[in-house]
mmCIF file of N, CA and C in Angstrom:
data_model
loop_
_atom_site.group_PDB
_atom_site.id
_atom_site.type_symbol
_atom_site.label_atom_id
_atom_site.label_comp_id
_atom_site.label_asym_id
_atom_site.label_seq_id
_atom_site.Cartn_x
_atom_site.Cartn_y
_atom_site.Cartn_z
ATOM 1 N N UNK A 197 0.849 -1.168 0.000
ATOM 2 C CA UNK A 197 0.000 0.000 0.000
ATOM 3 C C UNK A 197 0.896 1.234 0.000
ATOM 4 N N UNK A 198 0.467 2.245 -0.712
ATOM 5 C CA UNK A 198 1.234 3.484 -0.749
ATOM 6 C C UNK A 198 1.188 4.153 0.619
ATOM 7 N N UNK A 199 2.029 5.138 0.777
ATOM 8 C CA UNK A 199 2.091 5.861 2.053
ATOM 9 C C UNK A 199 0.696 6.342 2.432
ATOM 10 N N UNK A 200 0.374 6.157 3.697
ATOM 11 C CA UNK A 200 -0.958 6.556 4.132
ATOM 12 C C UNK A 200 -1.021 8.068 4.312
ATOM 13 N N UNK A 201 -2.217 8.556 4.340
ATOM 14 C CA UNK A 201 -2.442 9.979 4.529
ATOM 15 C C UNK A 201 -3.681 10.119 5.393
ATOM 16 N N UNK A 202 -3.900 11.279 5.891
ATOM 17 C CA UNK A 202 -5.085 11.531 6.695
ATOM 18 C C UNK A 202 -6.242 11.820 5.751
ATOM 19 N N UNK A 203 -7.258 11.007 5.831
ATOM 20 C CA UNK A 203 -8.417 11.211 4.961
ATOM 21 C C UNK A 203 -9.156 12.478 5.368
ATOM 22 N N UNK A 204 -9.785 13.115 4.397
ATOM 23 C CA UNK A 204 -10.536 14.334 4.697
ATOM 24 C C UNK A 204 -11.812 14.005 5.465
ATOM 25 N N UNK A 205 -12.433 15.027 5.985
ATOM 26 C CA UNK A 205 -13.737 14.847 6.629
ATOM 27 C C UNK A 205 -14.790 14.652 5.551
ATOM 28 N N UNK A 206 -15.694 13.704 5.738
ATOM 29 C CA UNK A 206 -16.795 13.537 4.783
ATOM 30 C C UNK A 206 -17.689 14.769 4.775
ATOM 31 N N UNK A 207 -18.385 15.008 3.698
ATOM 32 C CA UNK A 207 -18.406 14.158 2.504
ATOM 33 C C UNK A 207 -17.240 14.458 1.562
ATOM 34 N N UNK A 208 -16.817 13.431 0.850
ATOM 35 C CA UNK A 208 -15.827 13.533 -0.215
ATOM 36 C C UNK A 208 -16.099 12.397 -1.185
ATOM 37 N N UNK A 209 -15.361 12.341 -2.252
ATOM 38 C CA UNK A 209 -15.575 11.330 -3.281
ATOM 39 C C UNK A 209 -14.361 10.414 -3.385
ATOM 40 N N UNK A 210 -14.628 9.163 -3.715
ATOM 41 C CA UNK A 210 -13.580 8.179 -3.942
ATOM 42 C C UNK A 210 -13.763 7.595 -5.337
ATOM 43 N N UNK A 211 -12.708 7.641 -6.130
ATOM 44 C CA UNK A 211 -12.696 6.993 -7.436
ATOM 45 C C UNK A 211 -11.901 5.701 -7.253
ATOM 46 N N UNK A 212 -12.564 4.578 -7.454
ATOM 47 C CA UNK A 212 -11.983 3.259 -7.220
ATOM 48 C C UNK A 212 -11.698 2.625 -8.573
ATOM 49 N N UNK A 213 -10.417 2.387 -8.832
ATOM 50 C CA UNK A 213 -9.993 1.876 -10.147
ATOM 51 C C UNK A 213 -9.312 0.534 -9.942
ATOM 52 N N UNK A 214 -9.778 -0.481 -10.649
ATOM 53 C CA UNK A 214 -9.106 -1.773 -10.657
ATOM 54 C C UNK A 214 -8.650 -2.054 -12.086
ATOM 55 N N UNK A 215 -7.413 -2.504 -12.209
ATOM 56 C CA UNK A 215 -6.859 -2.773 -13.540
ATOM 57 C C UNK A 215 -6.169 -4.128 -13.560
ATOM 58 N N UNK A 216 -6.236 -4.760 -14.709
ATOM 59 C CA UNK A 216 -5.502 -5.994 -14.974
ATOM 60 C C UNK A 216 -4.585 -5.693 -16.161
ATOM 61 N N UNK A 217 -3.273 -5.847 -15.983
ATOM 62 C CA UNK A 217 -2.341 -5.476 -17.052
ATOM 63 C C UNK A 217 -2.399 -6.428 -18.238
ATOM 64 N N UNK A 218 -2.039 -5.913 -19.393
ATOM 65 C CA UNK A 218 -1.882 -6.749 -20.584
ATOM 66 C C UNK A 218 -0.410 -7.167 -20.661
ATOM 67 N N UNK A 219 -0.060 -7.825 -21.730
ATOM 68 C CA UNK A 219 1.330 -8.248 -21.923
ATOM 69 C C UNK A 219 2.216 -7.092 -22.380
ATOM 70 N N UNK A 220 1.626 -6.046 -22.975
ATOM 71 C CA UNK A 220 2.392 -4.918 -23.528
ATOM 72 C C UNK A 220 2.384 -3.758 -22.541
ATOM 73 N N UNK A 221 3.432 -3.645 -21.734
ATOM 74 C CA UNK A 221 3.511 -2.568 -20.752
ATOM 75 C C UNK A 221 4.584 -1.545 -21.086
ATOM 76 N N UNK A 222 5.061 -1.559 -22.323
ATOM 77 C CA UNK A 222 6.084 -0.597 -22.734
ATOM 78 C C UNK A 222 5.551 0.823 -22.575
ATOM 79 N N UNK A 223 6.274 1.629 -21.821
ATOM 80 C CA UNK A 223 5.902 3.022 -21.594
ATOM 81 C C UNK A 223 4.919 3.226 -20.453
ATOM 82 N N UNK A 224 4.404 2.145 -19.882
ATOM 83 C CA UNK A 224 3.384 2.258 -18.845
ATOM 84 C C UNK A 224 3.915 2.932 -17.579
ATOM 85 N N UNK A 225 5.075 2.520 -17.103
ATOM 86 C CA UNK A 225 5.608 3.060 -15.847
ATOM 87 C C UNK A 225 5.796 4.575 -15.936
ATOM 88 N N UNK A 226 6.350 5.045 -17.043
ATOM 89 C CA UNK A 226 6.567 6.481 -17.209
ATOM 90 C C UNK A 226 5.235 7.231 -17.255
ATOM 91 N N UNK A 227 4.265 6.680 -17.970
ATOM 92 C CA UNK A 227 2.960 7.339 -18.053
ATOM 93 C C UNK A 227 2.265 7.321 -16.700
ATOM 94 N N UNK A 228 2.366 6.231 -15.988
ATOM 95 C CA UNK A 228 1.752 6.141 -14.666
ATOM 96 C C UNK A 228 2.330 7.186 -13.722
ATOM 97 N N UNK A 229 3.635 7.343 -13.756
ATOM 98 C CA UNK A 229 4.290 8.350 -12.925
ATOM 99 C C UNK A 229 3.831 9.758 -13.307
ATOM 100 N N UNK A 230 3.733 10.017 -14.592
ATOM 101 C CA UNK A 230 3.287 11.329 -15.066
ATOM 102 C C UNK A 230 1.846 11.604 -14.641
ATOM 103 N N UNK A 231 0.981 10.595 -14.744
ATOM 104 C CA UNK A 231 -0.411 10.776 -14.362
ATOM 105 C C UNK A 231 -0.529 11.042 -12.858
ATOM 106 N N UNK A 232 0.294 10.382 -12.057
ATOM 107 C CA UNK A 232 0.276 10.627 -10.609
ATOM 108 C C UNK A 232 0.679 12.075 -10.317
ATOM 109 N N UNK A 233 1.724 12.557 -10.990
ATOM 110 C CA UNK A 233 2.171 13.942 -10.790
ATOM 111 C C UNK A 233 1.089 14.935 -11.195
ATOM 112 N N UNK A 234 0.530 14.733 -12.386
ATOM 113 C CA UNK A 234 -0.519 15.641 -12.864
ATOM 114 C C UNK A 234 -1.763 15.572 -11.990
ATOM 115 N N UNK A 235 -2.142 14.357 -11.623
ATOM 116 C CA UNK A 235 -3.340 14.169 -10.817
ATOM 117 C C UNK A 235 -3.252 14.873 -9.483
ATOM 118 N N UNK A 236 -2.088 14.788 -8.851
ATOM 119 C CA UNK A 236 -1.899 15.443 -7.551
ATOM 120 C C UNK A 236 -2.016 16.959 -7.647
ATOM 121 N N UNK A 237 -1.746 17.512 -8.817
ATOM 122 C CA UNK A 237 -1.796 18.961 -9.005
ATOM 123 C C UNK A 237 -3.200 19.465 -9.358
ATOM 124 N N UNK A 238 -4.148 18.557 -9.565
ATOM 125 C CA UNK A 238 -5.487 18.959 -9.979
ATOM 126 C C UNK A 238 -6.264 19.559 -8.813
ATOM 127 N N UNK A 239 -7.003 20.644 -9.066
ATOM 128 C CA UNK A 239 -7.869 21.194 -8.021
ATOM 129 C C UNK A 239 -8.854 20.128 -7.535
ATOM 130 N N UNK A 240 -9.039 20.047 -6.236
ATOM 131 C CA UNK A 240 -9.979 19.091 -5.671
ATOM 132 C C UNK A 240 -9.376 17.740 -5.327
ATOM 133 N N UNK A 241 -8.122 17.486 -5.731
ATOM 134 C CA UNK A 241 -7.448 16.229 -5.408
ATOM 135 C C UNK A 241 -7.133 16.217 -3.915
ATOM 136 N N UNK A 242 -7.443 15.087 -3.245
ATOM 137 C CA UNK A 242 -7.234 14.996 -1.798
ATOM 138 C C UNK A 242 -6.221 13.931 -1.398
ATOM 139 N N UNK A 243 -5.925 12.977 -2.286
ATOM 140 C CA UNK A 243 -4.972 11.925 -1.959
ATOM 141 C C UNK A 243 -5.288 10.636 -2.685
ATOM 142 N N UNK A 244 -4.414 9.639 -2.477
ATOM 143 C CA UNK A 244 -4.616 8.348 -3.139
ATOM 144 C C UNK A 244 -3.972 7.249 -2.325
ATOM 145 N N UNK A 245 -4.485 6.050 -2.531
ATOM 146 C CA UNK A 245 -3.923 4.834 -1.955
ATOM 147 C C UNK A 245 -3.951 3.777 -3.042
ATOM 148 N N UNK A 246 -3.001 2.840 -3.005
ATOM 149 C CA UNK A 246 -3.009 1.789 -4.022
ATOM 150 C C UNK A 246 -2.397 0.509 -3.495
ATOM 151 N N UNK A 247 -2.811 -0.587 -4.109
ATOM 152 C CA UNK A 247 -2.288 -1.920 -3.832
ATOM 153 C C UNK A 247 -2.073 -2.632 -5.158
ATOM 154 N N UNK A 248 -1.023 -3.458 -5.220
ATOM 155 C CA UNK A 248 -0.771 -4.296 -6.395
ATOM 156 C C UNK A 248 -0.592 -5.722 -5.903
ATOM 157 N N UNK A 249 -1.289 -6.675 -6.524
ATOM 158 C CA UNK A 249 -1.138 -8.060 -6.096
ATOM 159 C C UNK A 249 -0.022 -8.760 -6.871
ATOM 160 N N UNK A 250 0.198 -10.024 -6.564
ATOM 161 C CA UNK A 250 1.310 -10.767 -7.166
ATOM 162 C C UNK A 250 1.157 -10.968 -8.667
ATOM 163 N N UNK A 251 -0.053 -10.830 -9.197
ATOM 164 C CA UNK A 251 -0.284 -10.956 -10.639
ATOM 165 C C UNK A 251 -0.205 -9.614 -11.364
ATOM 166 N N UNK A 252 0.092 -8.545 -10.626
ATOM 167 C CA UNK A 252 0.208 -7.225 -11.236
ATOM 168 C C UNK A 252 -1.090 -6.440 -11.292
ATOM 169 N N UNK A 253 -2.168 -7.016 -10.776
ATOM 170 C CA UNK A 253 -3.440 -6.285 -10.763
ATOM 171 C C UNK A 253 -3.360 -5.163 -9.742
ATOM 172 N N UNK A 254 -3.905 -4.010 -10.113
ATOM 173 C CA UNK A 254 -3.863 -2.831 -9.252
ATOM 174 C C UNK A 254 -5.251 -2.471 -8.746
ATOM 175 N N UNK A 255 -5.281 -1.979 -7.530
ATOM 176 C CA UNK A 255 -6.459 -1.355 -6.950
ATOM 177 C C UNK A 255 -6.000 0.022 -6.492
ATOM 178 N N UNK A 256 -6.591 1.060 -7.045
ATOM 179 C CA UNK A 256 -6.230 2.434 -6.714
ATOM 180 C C UNK A 256 -7.487 3.158 -6.274
ATOM 181 N N UNK A 257 -7.386 3.875 -5.165
ATOM 182 C CA UNK A 257 -8.482 4.721 -4.705
ATOM 183 C C UNK A 257 -7.947 6.141 -4.658
ATOM 184 N N UNK A 258 -8.597 7.017 -5.416
ATOM 185 C CA UNK A 258 -8.187 8.417 -5.476
ATOM 186 C C UNK A 258 -9.325 9.246 -4.875
ATOM 187 N N UNK A 259 -8.971 10.127 -3.974
ATOM 188 C CA UNK A 259 -9.960 10.915 -3.236
ATOM 189 C C UNK A 259 -10.036 12.329 -3.804
ATOM 190 N N UNK A 260 -11.276 12.810 -3.959
ATOM 191 C CA UNK A 260 -11.536 14.148 -4.493
ATOM 192 C C UNK A 260 -12.557 14.870 -3.629
ATOM 193 N N UNK A 261 -12.517 16.184 -3.687
ATOM 194 C CA UNK A 261 -13.441 17.021 -2.928
ATOM 195 C C UNK A 261 -14.852 16.995 -3.491
ATOM 196 N N UNK A 262 -14.976 16.875 -4.831
ATOM 197 C CA UNK A 262 -16.298 16.982 -5.446
ATOM 198 C C UNK A 262 -16.309 16.332 -6.834
ATOM 199 N N UNK A 263 -17.503 16.189 -7.378
ATOM 200 C CA UNK A 263 -17.665 15.570 -8.690
ATOM 201 C C UNK A 263 -17.053 16.410 -9.806
ATOM 202 N N UNK A 264 -17.100 17.728 -9.682
ATOM 203 C CA UNK A 264 -16.529 18.598 -10.715
ATOM 204 C C UNK A 264 -15.025 18.350 -10.860
ATOM 205 N N UNK A 265 -14.348 18.113 -9.749
ATOM 206 C CA UNK A 265 -12.909 17.833 -9.800
ATOM 207 C C UNK A 265 -12.628 16.524 -10.533
ATOM 208 N N UNK A 266 -13.461 15.531 -10.311
ATOM 209 C CA UNK A 266 -13.318 14.247 -10.993
ATOM 210 C C UNK A 266 -13.528 14.424 -12.494
ATOM 211 N N UNK A 267 -14.564 15.147 -12.862
ATOM 212 C CA UNK A 267 -14.864 15.372 -14.277
ATOM 213 C C UNK A 267 -13.744 16.146 -14.969
ATOM 214 N N UNK A 268 -13.185 17.142 -14.286
ATOM 215 C CA UNK A 268 -12.089 17.930 -14.869
ATOM 216 C C UNK A 268 -10.866 17.049 -15.099
ATOM 217 N N UNK A 269 -10.550 16.181 -14.160
ATOM 218 C CA UNK A 269 -9.398 15.288 -14.324
ATOM 219 C C UNK A 269 -9.637 14.295 -15.449
ATOM 220 N N UNK A 270 -10.833 13.737 -15.532
ATOM 221 C CA UNK A 270 -11.139 12.783 -16.605
ATOM 222 C C UNK A 270 -10.970 13.425 -17.979
ATOM 223 N N UNK A 271 -11.243 14.722 -18.093
ATOM 224 C CA UNK A 271 -11.167 15.432 -19.371
ATOM 225 C C UNK A 271 -9.814 16.075 -19.644
ATOM 226 N N UNK A 272 -8.852 15.963 -18.732
ATOM 227 C CA UNK A 272 -7.527 16.555 -18.929
ATOM 228 C C UNK A 272 -6.880 15.934 -20.172
ATOM 229 N N UNK A 273 -6.325 16.749 -21.094
ATOM 230 C CA UNK A 273 -5.792 16.217 -22.357
ATOM 231 C C UNK A 273 -4.751 15.097 -22.196
ATOM 232 N N UNK A 274 -3.812 15.245 -21.285
ATOM 233 C CA UNK A 274 -2.812 14.177 -21.109
ATOM 234 C C UNK A 274 -3.439 12.933 -20.497
ATOM 235 N N UNK A 275 -4.418 13.131 -19.641
ATOM 236 C CA UNK A 275 -5.104 11.983 -19.048
ATOM 237 C C UNK A 275 -5.939 11.256 -20.103
ATOM 238 N N UNK A 276 -6.542 12.005 -21.010
ATOM 239 C CA UNK A 276 -7.285 11.378 -22.110
ATOM 240 C C UNK A 276 -6.364 10.486 -22.943
ATOM 241 N N UNK A 277 -5.159 10.950 -23.204
ATOM 242 C CA UNK A 277 -4.189 10.143 -23.959
ATOM 243 C C UNK A 277 -3.805 8.889 -23.176
ATOM 244 N N UNK A 278 -3.596 9.022 -21.882
ATOM 245 C CA UNK A 278 -3.266 7.860 -21.048
ATOM 246 C C UNK A 278 -4.424 6.864 -21.047
ATOM 247 N N UNK A 279 -5.654 7.358 -20.994
ATOM 248 C CA UNK A 279 -6.820 6.476 -21.046
ATOM 249 C C UNK A 279 -6.856 5.708 -22.365
ATOM 250 N N UNK A 280 -6.602 6.402 -23.453
ATOM 251 C CA UNK A 280 -6.599 5.760 -24.771
ATOM 252 C C UNK A 280 -5.550 4.656 -24.828
ATOM 253 N N UNK A 281 -4.342 4.968 -24.389
ATOM 254 C CA UNK A 281 -3.263 3.973 -24.415
ATOM 255 C C UNK A 281 -3.559 2.808 -23.478
ATOM 256 N N UNK A 282 -4.191 3.090 -22.363
ATOM 257 C CA UNK A 282 -4.585 2.022 -21.455
ATOM 258 C C UNK A 282 -5.519 1.038 -22.125
ATOM 259 N N UNK A 283 -6.522 1.550 -22.825
ATOM 260 C CA UNK A 283 -7.465 0.665 -23.526
ATOM 261 C C UNK A 283 -6.791 -0.070 -24.678
ATOM 262 N N UNK A 284 -5.934 0.631 -25.420
ATOM 263 C CA UNK A 284 -5.312 0.033 -26.608
ATOM 264 C C UNK A 284 -4.168 -0.915 -26.289
ATOM 265 N N UNK A 285 -3.396 -0.640 -25.207
ATOM 266 C CA UNK A 285 -2.167 -1.393 -24.995
ATOM 267 C C UNK A 285 -1.988 -1.981 -23.606
ATOM 268 N N UNK A 286 -2.185 -1.208 -22.567
ATOM 269 C CA UNK A 286 -1.686 -1.563 -21.244
ATOM 270 C C UNK A 286 -2.611 -2.414 -20.394
ATOM 271 N N UNK A 287 -3.912 -2.360 -20.619
ATOM 272 C CA UNK A 287 -4.842 -3.088 -19.764
ATOM 273 C C UNK A 287 -5.571 -4.172 -20.542
ATOM 274 N N UNK A 288 -5.670 -5.343 -19.931
ATOM 275 C CA UNK A 288 -6.553 -6.357 -20.496
ATOM 276 C C UNK A 288 -7.974 -6.106 -19.996
ATOM 277 N N UNK A 289 -8.097 -5.438 -18.839
ATOM 278 C CA UNK A 289 -9.405 -5.011 -18.343
ATOM 279 C C UNK A 289 -9.208 -3.945 -17.268
ATOM 280 N N UNK A 290 -10.262 -3.161 -17.062
ATOM 281 C CA UNK A 290 -10.267 -2.205 -15.958
ATOM 282 C C UNK A 290 -11.706 -1.889 -15.588
ATOM 283 N N UNK A 291 -11.890 -1.389 -14.395
ATOM 284 C CA UNK A 291 -13.197 -0.888 -13.981
ATOM 285 C C UNK A 291 -12.982 0.365 -13.134
ATOM 286 N N UNK A 292 -13.967 1.250 -13.192
ATOM 287 C CA UNK A 292 -13.921 2.498 -12.428
ATOM 288 C C UNK A 292 -15.268 2.647 -11.717
ATOM 289 N N UNK A 293 -15.193 2.923 -10.437
ATOM 290 C CA UNK A 293 -16.388 3.188 -9.643
ATOM 291 C C UNK A 293 -16.180 4.521 -8.939
ATOM 292 N N UNK A 294 -17.241 5.306 -8.841
ATOM 293 C CA UNK A 294 -17.171 6.599 -8.160
ATOM 294 C C UNK A 294 -18.197 6.584 -7.042
ATOM 295 N N UNK A 295 -17.723 6.882 -5.842
ATOM 296 C CA UNK A 295 -18.590 6.828 -4.675
ATOM 297 C C UNK A 295 -18.475 8.116 -3.868
ATOM 298 N N UNK A 296 -19.593 8.546 -3.321
ATOM 299 C CA UNK A 296 -19.602 9.671 -2.390
ATOM 300 C C UNK A 296 -19.511 9.077 -0.984
ATOM 301 N N UNK A 297 -18.521 9.496 -0.243
ATOM 302 C CA UNK A 297 -18.317 9.009 1.117
ATOM 303 C C UNK A 297 -19.068 9.930 2.073
ATOM 304 N N UNK A 298 -20.066 9.370 2.726
ATOM 305 C CA UNK A 298 -20.891 10.128 3.667
ATOM 306 C C UNK A 298 -20.368 10.028 5.089
ATOM 307 N N UNK A 299 -19.858 8.849 5.450
ATOM 308 C CA UNK A 299 -19.320 8.603 6.778
ATOM 309 C C UNK A 299 -18.033 7.825 6.624
ATOM 310 N N UNK A 300 -17.124 8.031 7.547
ATOM 311 C CA UNK A 300 -15.874 7.275 7.535
ATOM 312 C C UNK A 300 -15.354 7.169 8.963
ATOM 313 N N UNK A 301 -14.798 6.023 9.293
ATOM 314 C CA UNK A 301 -14.168 5.853 10.590
ATOM 315 C C UNK A 301 -13.089 4.810 10.449
ATOM 316 N N UNK A 302 -12.178 4.774 11.403
ATOM 317 C CA UNK A 302 -11.028 3.873 11.314
ATOM 318 C C UNK A 302 -10.570 3.470 12.704
ATOM 319 N N UNK A 303 -9.754 2.437 12.750
ATOM 320 C CA UNK A 303 -9.121 1.971 13.972
ATOM 321 C C UNK A 303 -7.688 1.632 13.658
ATOM 322 N N UNK A 304 -6.802 1.965 14.551
ATOM 323 C CA UNK A 304 -5.400 1.580 14.396
ATOM 324 C C UNK A 304 -4.825 1.324 15.780
ATOM 325 N N UNK A 305 -4.230 0.178 15.962
ATOM 326 C CA UNK A 305 -3.618 -0.158 17.249
ATOM 327 C C UNK A 305 -2.319 0.618 17.447
ATOM 328 N N UNK A 306 -1.713 1.099 16.387
ATOM 329 C CA UNK A 306 -0.434 1.814 16.474
ATOM 330 C C UNK A 306 -0.538 3.104 17.230
#
């Protein structure tokens, strides 16, 4: 899991992305890094967490302040290109879910 962060107070939005890689990952790492940099700079971005399993499947949760911020990021020109390449080359499958978080709580023994 990526470095943890303090989640915002609800309500906020979570974009939940699951991906299964294809055999052709040329250029993927560089694009992924670029998208993370650009995404963090977007208005309304609140943070992200991710996990990768032993088969390379990813689960990423990106937190946003509102739906407008999500829509603006989805329409960003470089992100549109990354989406296109993901469908054409890098992913054998993916899914995206968008949820509004109304309540949140946590426990940590640490």
